[in-house]
mmCIF file of C-alpha atoms and ligand atoms in Angstrom:
data_model
loop_
_atom_site.group_PDB
_atom_site.id
_atom_site.type_symbol
_atom_site.label_atom_id
_atom_site.label_comp_id
_atom_site.label_asym_id
_atom_site.label_seq_id
_atom_site.Cartn_x
_atom_site.Cartn_y
_atom_site.Cartn_z
ATOM 1 C CA MET A 457 48.210 -11.176 117.477
ATOM 2 C CA ILE A 458 49.303 -7.570 117.647
ATOM 3 C CA LEU A 459 46.289 -6.213 115.724
ATOM 4 C CA GLU A 460 43.987 -7.214 118.583
ATOM 5 C CA TYR A 461 45.230 -4.366 120.749
ATOM 6 C CA ASP A 462 44.713 -0.651 120.651
ATOM 7 C CA LYS A 463 47.557 1.790 121.295
ATOM 8 C CA LEU A 464 47.352 2.049 125.033
ATOM 9 C CA VAL A 465 46.870 -1.633 125.682
ATOM 10 C CA LEU A 466 49.760 -2.465 123.387
ATOM 11 C CA ALA A 467 52.042 -0.003 125.137
ATOM 12 C CA SER A 468 51.228 -1.584 128.462
ATOM 13 C CA ILE A 469 51.674 -5.147 127.168
ATOM 14 C CA LEU A 470 55.063 -4.225 125.754
ATOM 15 C CA GLY A 471 56.016 -2.148 128.752
ATOM 16 C CA ALA A 472 57.100 0.469 126.233
ATOM 17 C CA PRO A 473 56.458 4.192 125.959
ATOM 18 C CA LEU A 474 53.624 5.229 123.663
ATOM 19 C CA PHE A 475 55.954 6.636 120.989
ATOM 20 C CA ARG A 476 57.302 3.121 120.336
ATOM 21 C CA VAL A 477 53.775 1.968 119.600
ATOM 22 C CA VAL A 478 53.306 5.003 117.372
ATOM 23 C CA GLN A 479 56.394 3.888 115.421
ATOM 24 C CA ILE A 480 55.050 0.355 115.012
ATOM 25 C CA ARG A 481 51.699 1.712 113.861
ATOM 26 C CA ARG A 482 53.387 3.907 111.278
ATOM 27 C CA TRP A 483 55.036 0.825 109.772
ATOM 28 C CA ILE A 484 51.813 -1.126 109.737
ATOM 29 C CA PHE A 485 49.356 1.499 108.561
ATOM 30 C CA SER A 486 51.405 3.935 106.472
ATOM 31 C CA ARG A 487 54.244 1.854 105.170
ATOM 32 C CA LYS A 488 52.416 -1.441 104.653
ATOM 33 C CA THR A 489 55.194 -3.263 106.481
ATOM 34 C CA TYR A 490 54.165 -6.373 108.347
ATOM 35 C CA ASP A 491 57.519 -7.919 109.198
ATOM 36 C CA PHE A 492 58.924 -6.694 112.508
ATOM 37 C CA ASN A 493 62.466 -7.246 111.203
ATOM 38 C CA LEU A 494 61.957 -4.477 108.661
ATOM 39 C CA MET A 495 60.887 -1.897 111.226
ATOM 40 C CA THR A 496 64.312 -0.353 111.213
ATOM 41 C CA ASP A 497 63.706 2.560 113.555
ATOM 42 C CA LEU A 498 63.168 0.084 116.388
ATOM 43 C CA SER A 499 66.143 -1.371 118.201
ATOM 44 C CA ARG A 500 67.167 -4.937 117.386
ATOM 45 C CA GLU A 501 66.310 -6.030 120.879
ATOM 46 C CA PHE A 502 62.886 -4.473 120.722
ATOM 47 C CA ARG A 503 62.221 -6.089 117.334
ATOM 48 C CA PHE A 504 63.250 -9.489 118.686
ATOM 49 C CA GLY A 505 60.908 -8.944 121.595
ATOM 50 C CA LEU A 506 58.072 -8.227 119.195
ATOM 51 C CA ILE A 507 58.851 -11.290 117.089
ATOM 52 C CA GLU A 508 59.015 -13.474 120.164
ATOM 53 C CA ARG A 509 55.725 -12.153 121.447
ATOM 54 C CA PHE A 510 53.750 -11.872 118.196
ATOM 55 C CA GLY A 511 55.611 -13.664 115.377
ATOM 56 C CA SER A 512 54.569 -11.237 112.681
ATOM 57 C CA VAL A 513 51.877 -8.605 112.321
ATOM 58 C CA PHE A 514 49.517 -10.934 110.446
ATOM 59 C CA CYS A 515 48.318 -14.161 112.010
ATOM 60 C CA GLY A 516 46.337 -15.500 109.045
ATOM 61 C CA LYS A 517 47.608 -17.288 105.989
ATOM 62 C CA GLU A 518 46.558 -16.342 102.485
ATOM 63 C CA LEU A 519 45.370 -19.604 100.928
ATOM 64 C CA ALA A 520 44.181 -18.181 97.623
ATOM 65 C CA CYS A 521 43.852 -14.934 95.719
ATOM 66 C CA GLU A 522 41.498 -14.984 92.753
ATOM 67 C CA VAL A 523 41.389 -12.164 90.268
ATOM 68 C CA SER A 524 38.476 -11.320 88.014
ATOM 69 C CA GLY A 525 38.484 -9.211 84.857
ATOM 70 C CA ASP A 526 36.461 -6.434 86.448
ATOM 71 C CA PHE A 527 39.267 -5.558 88.865
ATOM 72 C CA THR A 528 37.894 -7.641 91.688
ATOM 73 C CA LYS A 529 40.201 -9.681 93.850
ATOM 74 C CA LYS A 530 39.058 -12.245 96.368
ATOM 75 C CA LEU A 531 41.246 -13.498 99.192
ATOM 76 C CA LEU A 532 40.773 -16.714 101.109
ATOM 77 C CA ILE A 533 42.408 -16.416 104.527
ATOM 78 C CA GLU A 534 43.015 -19.219 107.003
ATOM 79 C CA TRP A 535 43.254 -18.321 110.686
ATOM 80 C CA LEU A 536 45.351 -19.981 113.361
ATOM 81 C CA ASP A 537 42.599 -22.441 114.290
ATOM 82 C CA GLY A 538 42.228 -23.602 110.677
ATOM 83 C CA GLU A 539 38.975 -21.704 110.056
ATOM 84 C CA CYS A 540 38.738 -19.670 106.842
ATOM 85 C CA VAL A 541 36.939 -16.612 105.528
ATOM 86 C CA GLU A 542 36.831 -14.748 102.253
ATOM 87 C CA CYS A 543 37.118 -11.015 101.674
ATOM 88 C CA VAL A 544 37.095 -8.953 98.503
ATOM 89 C CA LEU A 545 38.771 -5.912 96.971
ATOM 90 C CA LEU A 546 36.574 -4.029 94.501
ATOM 91 C CA CYS A 547 38.053 -1.378 92.215
ATOM 92 C CA ASP A 548 36.139 0.869 89.857
ATOM 93 C CA ASP A 549 36.960 3.564 87.344
ATOM 94 C CA ARG A 550 35.803 6.326 89.675
ATOM 95 C CA GLY A 551 38.817 5.601 91.820
ATOM 96 C CA HIS A 552 36.914 3.743 94.486
ATOM 97 C CA ARG A 553 38.985 1.071 96.169
ATOM 98 C CA THR A 554 36.612 -0.841 98.372
ATOM 99 C CA ALA A 555 37.350 -3.569 100.882
ATOM 100 C CA CYS A 556 34.437 -5.930 101.517
ATOM 101 C CA ILE A 557 35.143 -7.721 104.781
ATOM 102 C CA SER A 558 33.751 -10.601 106.819
ATOM 103 C CA THR A 559 32.957 -10.468 110.530
ATOM 104 C CA GLN A 560 32.218 -14.111 111.322
ATOM 105 C CA VAL A 561 33.220 -17.590 110.220
ATOM 106 C CA GLY A 562 29.942 -18.749 108.726
ATOM 107 C CA CYS A 563 26.684 -17.043 109.567
ATOM 108 C CA ALA A 564 23.768 -17.912 111.811
ATOM 109 C CA MET A 565 21.202 -15.832 109.932
ATOM 110 C CA GLY A 566 20.484 -18.479 107.297
ATOM 111 C CA CYS A 567 19.026 -16.193 104.614
ATOM 112 C CA LEU A 568 17.745 -18.591 101.978
ATOM 113 C CA PHE A 569 19.388 -16.865 98.995
ATOM 114 C CA CYS A 570 22.852 -16.341 100.522
ATOM 115 C CA ALA A 571 25.838 -18.696 100.371
ATOM 116 C CA SER A 572 27.462 -17.444 103.562
ATOM 117 C CA GLY A 573 25.048 -19.190 105.912
ATOM 118 C CA MET A 574 24.824 -22.473 104.059
ATOM 119 C CA ASN A 575 27.027 -24.286 106.541
ATOM 120 C CA GLY A 576 25.817 -22.507 109.646
ATOM 121 C CA PHE A 577 27.758 -20.419 112.123
ATOM 122 C CA VAL A 578 31.196 -21.354 113.417
ATOM 123 C CA ARG A 579 32.564 -18.419 115.417
ATOM 124 C CA ASN A 580 33.027 -14.684 115.609
ATOM 125 C CA LEU A 581 36.136 -13.186 114.081
ATOM 126 C CA THR A 582 38.297 -11.153 116.441
ATOM 127 C CA ARG A 583 39.091 -7.458 116.088
ATOM 128 C CA GLY A 584 42.529 -8.376 114.765
ATOM 129 C CA GLU A 585 41.205 -10.849 112.212
ATOM 130 C CA ILE A 586 38.776 -8.265 110.857
ATOM 131 C CA LEU A 587 41.499 -5.616 110.724
ATOM 132 C CA GLU A 588 43.892 -8.045 109.044
ATOM 133 C CA GLN A 589 41.452 -8.513 106.158
ATOM 134 C CA ILE A 590 41.391 -4.744 105.642
ATOM 135 C CA LEU A 591 45.186 -4.504 105.687
ATOM 136 C CA ARG A 592 45.666 -7.491 103.379
ATOM 137 C CA LEU A 593 43.226 -6.032 100.846
ATOM 138 C CA ASN A 594 44.988 -2.667 101.120
ATOM 139 C CA LEU A 595 48.244 -4.476 100.386
ATOM 140 C CA LEU A 596 46.866 -5.820 97.091
ATOM 141 C CA LEU A 597 46.688 -2.272 95.732
ATOM 142 C CA PRO A 598 49.607 -0.964 93.720
ATOM 143 C CA PHE A 599 52.193 1.225 95.425
ATOM 144 C CA GLY A 600 50.797 4.665 96.183
ATOM 145 C CA GLU A 601 47.162 3.561 96.150
ATOM 146 C CA ARG A 602 45.115 2.855 99.206
ATOM 147 C CA LEU A 603 41.627 1.834 100.199
ATOM 148 C CA THR A 604 38.971 4.516 99.910
ATOM 149 C CA HIS A 605 35.931 2.591 101.184
ATOM 150 C CA ILE A 606 35.048 -0.306 103.453
ATOM 151 C CA VAL A 607 31.820 -2.248 103.296
ATOM 152 C CA VAL A 608 31.082 -4.717 106.048
ATOM 153 C CA MET A 609 29.151 -6.938 103.672
ATOM 154 C CA GLY A 610 31.151 -10.141 103.641
ATOM 155 C CA ILE A 611 30.394 -13.278 105.622
ATOM 156 C CA GLY A 612 28.593 -12.911 108.927
ATOM 157 C CA GLU A 613 26.269 -10.544 110.753
ATOM 158 C CA PRO A 614 28.326 -7.607 112.045
ATOM 159 C CA LEU A 615 25.783 -6.536 114.647
ATOM 160 C CA ARG A 616 26.145 -9.961 116.249
ATOM 161 C CA ASN A 617 29.869 -9.235 116.602
ATOM 162 C CA LEU A 618 29.695 -5.533 117.174
ATOM 163 C CA ASP A 619 32.615 -4.825 119.497
ATOM 164 C CA ALA A 620 35.200 -6.600 117.357
ATOM 165 C CA THR A 621 33.786 -4.981 114.213
ATOM 166 C CA LEU A 622 33.864 -1.495 115.722
ATOM 167 C CA GLY A 623 37.378 -2.098 117.068
ATOM 168 C CA ALA A 624 38.674 -2.912 113.591
ATOM 169 C CA LEU A 625 36.795 -0.046 111.932
ATOM 170 C CA SER A 626 38.086 2.395 114.492
ATOM 171 C CA GLU A 627 41.670 1.545 113.424
ATOM 172 C CA ALA A 628 40.741 1.823 109.756
ATOM 173 C CA THR A 629 39.349 5.310 110.335
ATOM 174 C CA ALA A 630 41.909 6.543 112.890
ATOM 175 C CA ALA A 631 44.139 9.425 111.821
ATOM 176 C CA ASP A 632 47.155 7.335 112.756
ATOM 177 C CA GLY A 633 45.518 4.202 111.348
ATOM 178 C CA LEU A 634 44.439 3.871 107.719
ATOM 179 C CA ASN A 635 42.769 7.268 107.996
ATOM 180 C CA LEU A 636 39.707 6.371 105.950
ATOM 181 C CA SER A 637 36.772 8.740 106.110
ATOM 182 C CA VAL A 638 34.029 7.521 108.458
ATOM 183 C CA ARG A 639 31.517 8.471 105.772
ATOM 184 C CA ARG A 640 33.016 5.897 103.485
ATOM 185 C CA VAL A 641 32.494 2.972 105.796
ATOM 186 C CA THR A 642 29.220 1.045 105.583
ATOM 187 C CA ILE A 643 27.967 -1.587 107.995
ATOM 188 C CA SER A 644 25.336 -3.869 106.505
ATOM 189 C CA THR A 645 22.981 -5.754 108.793
ATOM 190 C CA VAL A 646 20.139 -8.219 108.448
ATOM 191 C CA GLY A 647 18.406 -5.960 110.970
ATOM 192 C CA VAL A 648 19.229 -6.524 114.622
ATOM 193 C CA PRO A 649 17.277 -3.736 116.370
ATOM 194 C CA ALA A 650 19.259 -3.902 119.628
ATOM 195 C CA GLY A 651 22.512 -3.642 117.665
ATOM 196 C CA ILE A 652 21.270 -0.703 115.604
ATOM 197 C CA ILE A 653 20.229 1.112 118.775
ATOM 198 C CA LYS A 654 23.581 0.336 120.397
ATOM 199 C CA LEU A 655 25.348 1.786 117.352
ATOM 200 C CA ALA A 656 23.214 4.931 117.532
ATOM 201 C CA GLU A 657 23.914 5.282 121.249
ATOM 202 C CA ALA A 658 27.629 4.937 120.617
ATOM 203 C CA VAL A 659 27.438 7.793 118.100
ATOM 204 C CA LYS A 660 25.562 9.916 120.621
ATOM 205 C CA LYS A 661 28.452 9.403 123.018
ATOM 206 C CA GLY A 662 30.952 10.645 120.457
ATOM 207 C CA GLY A 663 31.495 7.413 118.516
ATOM 208 C CA LYS A 664 31.856 7.349 114.760
ATOM 209 C CA ALA A 665 28.703 7.572 112.632
ATOM 210 C CA TYR A 666 29.246 4.874 110.055
ATOM 211 C CA LYS A 667 26.833 4.434 107.220
ATOM 212 C CA LEU A 668 24.173 1.881 108.033
ATOM 213 C CA ALA A 669 22.694 -0.434 105.416
ATOM 214 C CA ILE A 670 19.793 -2.706 106.266
ATOM 215 C CA SER A 671 18.963 -5.841 104.304
ATOM 216 C CA LEU A 672 15.239 -5.360 103.806
ATOM 217 C CA HIS A 673 14.670 -7.431 100.659
ATOM 218 C CA ALA A 674 10.880 -7.474 100.977
ATOM 219 C CA PRO A 675 7.983 -5.026 101.237
ATOM 220 C CA ASN A 676 6.064 -7.045 103.826
ATOM 221 C CA ASN A 677 6.637 -9.529 106.643
ATOM 222 C CA LYS A 678 5.142 -12.476 104.783
ATOM 223 C CA ILE A 679 7.691 -12.347 101.977
ATOM 224 C CA ARG A 680 10.533 -11.311 104.256
ATOM 225 C CA SER A 681 9.944 -14.187 106.665
ATOM 226 C CA SER A 682 9.930 -16.600 103.738
ATOM 227 C CA ILE A 683 13.498 -15.670 102.748
ATOM 228 C CA ILE A 684 15.005 -14.286 105.982
ATOM 229 C CA PRO A 685 14.333 -16.545 108.987
ATOM 230 C CA GLN A 686 15.399 -13.746 111.371
ATOM 231 C CA ASN A 687 12.308 -11.780 110.363
ATOM 232 C CA LYS A 688 10.245 -14.066 112.573
ATOM 233 C CA ILE A 689 12.221 -12.731 115.530
ATOM 234 C CA HIS A 690 12.554 -9.061 114.543
ATOM 235 C CA ASN A 691 10.022 -7.979 111.955
ATOM 236 C CA ILE A 692 10.080 -5.122 109.469
ATOM 237 C CA GLN A 693 8.320 -2.647 111.771
ATOM 238 C CA GLU A 694 10.810 -3.208 114.602
ATOM 239 C CA ILE A 695 13.698 -2.811 112.209
ATOM 240 C CA LEU A 696 12.303 0.375 110.647
ATOM 241 C CA GLU A 697 11.807 1.844 114.086
ATOM 242 C CA ALA A 698 15.428 1.150 114.963
ATOM 243 C CA ALA A 699 16.503 2.609 111.589
ATOM 244 C CA ASP A 700 14.512 5.792 112.286
ATOM 245 C CA TYR A 701 16.225 6.034 115.636
ATOM 246 C CA TYR A 702 19.643 5.677 113.988
ATOM 247 C CA PHE A 703 18.787 8.449 111.548
ATOM 248 C CA ARG A 704 17.501 10.750 114.297
ATOM 249 C CA GLN A 705 20.546 10.227 116.494
ATOM 250 C CA THR A 706 23.190 10.399 113.778
ATOM 251 C CA GLY A 707 21.682 12.419 110.951
ATOM 252 C CA ARG A 708 22.921 9.719 108.623
ATOM 253 C CA ARG A 709 20.535 8.522 105.970
ATOM 254 C CA VAL A 710 19.968 4.771 106.139
ATOM 255 C CA THR A 711 20.289 2.577 103.049
ATOM 256 C CA PHE A 712 17.837 -0.257 102.522
ATOM 257 C CA GLU A 713 19.224 -3.107 100.490
ATOM 258 C CA TYR A 714 16.750 -4.938 98.317
ATOM 259 C CA THR A 715 17.991 -8.060 96.583
ATOM 260 C CA LEU A 716 15.640 -8.689 93.672
ATOM 261 C CA ILE A 717 14.755 -12.362 93.368
ATOM 262 C CA ALA A 718 12.738 -13.581 90.390
ATOM 263 C CA GLY A 719 9.193 -14.544 91.324
ATOM 264 C CA VAL A 720 9.722 -13.737 95.003
ATOM 265 C CA ASN A 721 9.863 -9.967 95.538
ATOM 266 C CA ASP A 722 10.200 -8.447 92.064
ATOM 267 C CA ARG A 723 6.643 -7.568 91.058
ATOM 268 C CA ILE A 724 5.326 -4.076 90.433
ATOM 269 C CA GLU A 725 2.970 -4.479 93.418
ATOM 270 C CA HIS A 726 6.009 -5.158 95.578
ATOM 271 C CA ALA A 727 7.655 -1.949 94.408
ATOM 272 C CA LYS A 728 4.466 -0.032 95.205
ATOM 273 C CA GLU A 729 4.206 -1.625 98.621
ATOM 274 C CA LEU A 730 7.873 -0.875 99.324
ATOM 275 C CA ALA A 731 7.432 2.769 98.309
ATOM 276 C CA ALA A 732 4.466 3.039 100.674
ATOM 277 C CA LEU A 733 6.432 1.370 103.474
ATOM 278 C CA LEU A 734 9.292 3.838 103.153
ATOM 279 C CA ALA A 735 7.193 6.906 102.312
ATOM 280 C CA GLY A 736 8.365 10.010 104.121
ATOM 281 C CA LYS A 737 11.631 8.470 105.292
ATOM 282 C CA THR A 738 14.978 9.967 104.461
ATOM 283 C CA ALA A 739 16.281 6.765 102.997
ATOM 284 C CA ILE A 740 17.741 5.281 99.887
ATOM 285 C CA VAL A 741 16.988 1.892 98.388
ATOM 286 C CA ASN A 742 19.848 -0.087 96.957
ATOM 287 C CA VAL A 743 18.476 -2.602 94.477
ATOM 288 C CA ILE A 744 20.728 -5.648 94.009
ATOM 289 C CA PRO A 745 19.771 -8.099 91.259
ATOM 290 C CA LEU A 746 20.318 -11.527 92.835
ATOM 291 C CA ASN A 747 23.728 -13.081 92.415
ATOM 292 C CA PRO A 748 22.829 -16.694 91.942
ATOM 293 C CA VAL A 749 24.194 -19.382 94.223
ATOM 294 C CA LYS A 750 23.951 -22.703 92.431
ATOM 295 C CA GLU A 751 22.813 -24.809 95.380
ATOM 296 C CA LEU A 752 20.113 -22.394 96.522
ATOM 297 C CA GLY A 753 17.936 -22.411 93.435
ATOM 298 C CA PHE A 754 16.839 -18.758 93.246
ATOM 299 C CA GLN A 755 16.932 -16.874 89.946
ATOM 300 C CA THR A 756 17.938 -13.371 88.907
ATOM 301 C CA PRO A 757 15.102 -11.302 87.402
ATOM 302 C CA SER A 758 15.435 -10.085 83.810
ATOM 303 C CA LYS A 759 16.849 -6.656 83.063
ATOM 304 C CA GLN A 760 13.388 -5.403 82.099
ATOM 305 C CA THR A 761 11.871 -6.610 85.370
ATOM 306 C CA THR A 762 14.637 -4.887 87.308
ATOM 307 C CA GLU A 763 14.147 -1.669 85.367
ATOM 308 C CA LYS A 764 10.387 -1.704 85.859
ATOM 309 C CA PHE A 765 10.829 -2.310 89.572
ATOM 310 C CA VAL A 766 13.279 0.550 89.906
ATOM 311 C CA ASN A 767 11.100 2.923 87.873
ATOM 312 C CA GLN A 768 8.086 2.108 89.998
ATOM 313 C CA LEU A 769 10.066 2.941 93.137
ATOM 314 C CA LYS A 770 11.185 6.222 91.609
ATOM 315 C CA ALA A 771 7.596 7.018 90.669
ATOM 316 C CA GLY A 772 6.809 6.502 94.351
ATOM 317 C CA ASN A 773 9.377 9.183 95.253
ATOM 318 C CA ILE A 774 11.942 6.754 96.546
ATOM 319 C CA GLN A 775 15.621 7.389 95.928
ATOM 320 C CA VAL A 776 17.084 4.332 94.255
ATOM 321 C CA LYS A 777 20.489 3.038 93.276
ATOM 322 C CA ILE A 778 21.216 -0.194 91.472
ATOM 323 C CA ARG A 779 24.216 -2.052 92.787
ATOM 324 C CA MET A 780 26.448 -3.007 89.908
ATOM 325 C CA LYS A 781 27.337 -6.624 89.836
ATOM 326 C CA LYS A 782 31.005 -7.092 90.580
ATOM 327 C CA GLY A 783 33.132 -10.152 90.873
ATOM 328 C CA ASP A 784 30.456 -12.703 90.127
ATOM 329 C CA LYS A 785 32.777 -14.585 87.822
ATOM 330 C CA ILE A 786 34.877 -15.541 90.811
ATOM 331 C CA ASN A 787 31.893 -15.905 93.160
ATOM 332 C CA ALA A 788 32.925 -12.751 94.966
ATOM 333 C CA ALA A 789 29.667 -10.832 94.588
ATOM 334 C CA CYS A 790 27.205 -10.149 97.419
ATOM 335 C CA GLY A 791 25.953 -13.333 98.978
ATOM 336 C CA GLN A 792 28.408 -15.568 97.171
ATOM 337 C CA LEU A 793 31.114 -15.603 99.823
ATOM 338 C CA ARG A 794 31.524 -18.765 101.807
ATOM 339 C CA LEU A 795 33.986 -20.474 104.074
ATOM 340 C CA LYS A 796 35.959 -22.225 101.422
ATOM 341 C CA ASN A 797 35.832 -22.568 97.692
ATOM 342 C CA LEU A 798 34.474 -26.047 97.385
HETATM 343 N N1 SAH B 1044 24.810 -10.012 107.348
HETATM 344 C C1 SAH B 1044 24.827 -8.734 106.728
HETATM 345 C C2 SAH B 1044 25.926 -8.549 105.711
HETATM 346 C C3 SAH B 1044 26.084 -9.624 104.695
HETATM 347 S S1 SAH B 1044 25.654 -9.645 103.058
HETATM 348 C C4 SAH B 1044 23.492 -8.440 106.109
HETATM 349 O O1 SAH B 1044 22.610 -9.297 106.150
HETATM 350 O O2 SAH B 1044 23.277 -7.335 105.625
HETATM 351 C C5 SAH B 1044 25.593 -8.140 102.244
HETATM 352 C C6 SAH B 1044 24.321 -7.994 101.403
HETATM 353 O O3 SAH B 1044 24.244 -8.961 100.328
HETATM 354 C C7 SAH B 1044 23.054 -8.195 102.213
HETATM 355 O O4 SAH B 1044 22.127 -7.218 101.866
HETATM 356 C C8 SAH B 1044 22.614 -9.558 101.774
HETATM 357 O O5 SAH B 1044 21.273 -9.796 102.052
HETATM 358 C C9 SAH B 1044 22.938 -9.509 100.305
HETATM 359 N N2 SAH B 1044 22.945 -10.820 99.652
HETATM 360 C C10 SAH B 1044 23.080 -12.018 100.228
HETATM 361 N N3 SAH B 1044 23.021 -12.996 99.298
HETATM 362 C C11 SAH B 1044 22.855 -12.396 98.124
HETATM 363 C C12 SAH B 1044 22.747 -12.869 96.784
HETATM 364 N N4 SAH B 1044 22.819 -14.167 96.505
HETATM 365 N N5 SAH B 1044 22.607 -11.956 95.801
HETATM 366 C C13 SAH B 1044 22.568 -10.633 96.088
HETATM 367 N N6 SAH B 1044 22.671 -10.130 97.323
HETATM 368 C C14 SAH B 1044 22.804 -10.998 98.339
#
């Protein structure tokens, strides 16, 4: 799998000078060409060598591509070992072309309202498998268009598979990769303090300062523990401390995601408590009305409830955005991705 390797490693594996690797990368990243046979500025012999060693650039198989009316496309990809993940392309009328990618097969976090963890955790995706999702979604765009944003908000907990995730994102943001702006890449986490600190440390050492989003979803530990089992291991205070550290080290404002679930975390008191919890922080709250997952039984609050909640947060001086629902008709919205369409 050629996408597993960075430039230097690839050059050494191939026993080729770096400029050959630069040529291959140009085909892959700029010319959306994934068949070694078509890389015509490489010698026949060299191409055969590549085919013998790697087959083709992609190692996964596209099992399904579903399209929804709101310009959302969902891909189901099967890997060499038969495991599958989903990933999504979201397009809007502001010109945003966003890839939502998965980092694991299944998820160990087990959040009660999310489909991705329903069948437990299977394995981490590799750097190449994560990068392949990005490239396949980029390929769905019409000629001349390319991805503008990446959100690591698909299946899995990226901070439990940090090295592979960062490897893939580094190619997506490399000047000779997809050349996406680092500011347009968001990593969403359930809140793994050690991972957040590791990310901040990496930035301090010259790494890329991606946008960090934390799935808070509750104003206190009692509610959070009732919907996010991980909260019993790392509670809100630990997570906020790590988030503060990330902000101090990177200067990047942290986003707190708050999935509104009817009767669970959507009352005015909860909004007040959340505003108090985040008071004085340079943060933004992203309110996501629940995307229902049939088997899980939670309900989406009414529009009025959502509005009241948001207004209460604003009254508490909290910056708020509501995440528009996208792709729910094809179960491609947040928390609806799973291993296979059953
Ligand atoms: N594991 C990471 C990324 C995965 S999900 C994380 O926990 O952040 C991306 C976002 O969608 C998270 O905030 C997640 O909590 C939220 N989400 C999960 N299920 C959802 C649902 N059914 N409706 C709305 N948002 C959901």
